[in-house]
XYZ file of C-alpha atoms in Angstrom:
50
model
C -11.116 18.325 -1.151
C -9.941 14.943 -2.389
C -7.488 12.758 -0.532
C -5.848 9.555 -1.674
C -3.741 7.215 0.426
C -1.106 4.963 -1.044
C -1.252 1.186 -0.489
C 1.595 1.085 2.021
C -0.574 2.829 4.661
C -3.682 0.637 4.386
C -2.761 -1.141 7.620
C -2.806 2.266 9.378
C -6.244 3.365 8.095
C -7.823 3.455 11.556
C -5.081 5.683 12.923
C -5.201 7.954 9.865
C -8.992 8.344 10.079
C -8.714 9.224 13.786
C -6.176 11.947 12.985
C -8.373 13.358 10.223
C -11.464 13.526 12.432
C -9.449 14.860 15.398
C -8.668 17.902 13.253
C -12.396 18.612 12.795
C -12.461 17.339 9.220
C -15.506 15.444 8.004
C -15.302 12.487 5.639
C -18.405 12.597 3.436
C -17.517 9.532 1.366
C -14.835 6.886 1.541
C -13.998 4.244 -1.025
C -11.234 1.687 -1.293
C -10.292 0.699 -4.811
C -7.368 -0.564 -6.807
C -6.245 1.784 -9.561
C -5.123 0.467 -12.917
C -1.706 1.405 -14.238
C -3.443 3.715 -16.742
C -5.338 5.454 -13.907
C -2.118 6.025 -11.969
C -0.330 7.392 -15.037
C -3.206 9.819 -15.652
C -3.234 11.032 -12.042
C 0.506 11.672 -12.022
C 0.438 13.207 -15.512
C -2.342 15.616 -14.500
C -0.608 16.455 -11.196
C 3.090 16.770 -11.900
C 3.690 18.131 -8.393
C 2.700 14.859 -6.656
């Protein structure tokens, strides 16, 4: 499963990670990156329901 958080919640990362782990979910890899406009367009194009 892949999860992506939008920039407006970066200041709540600690709280979000606690909630995820409290629900017995395991984070195998975590990466913070800045997506280009082209990357964002591709993600939303490929996932019209987002």
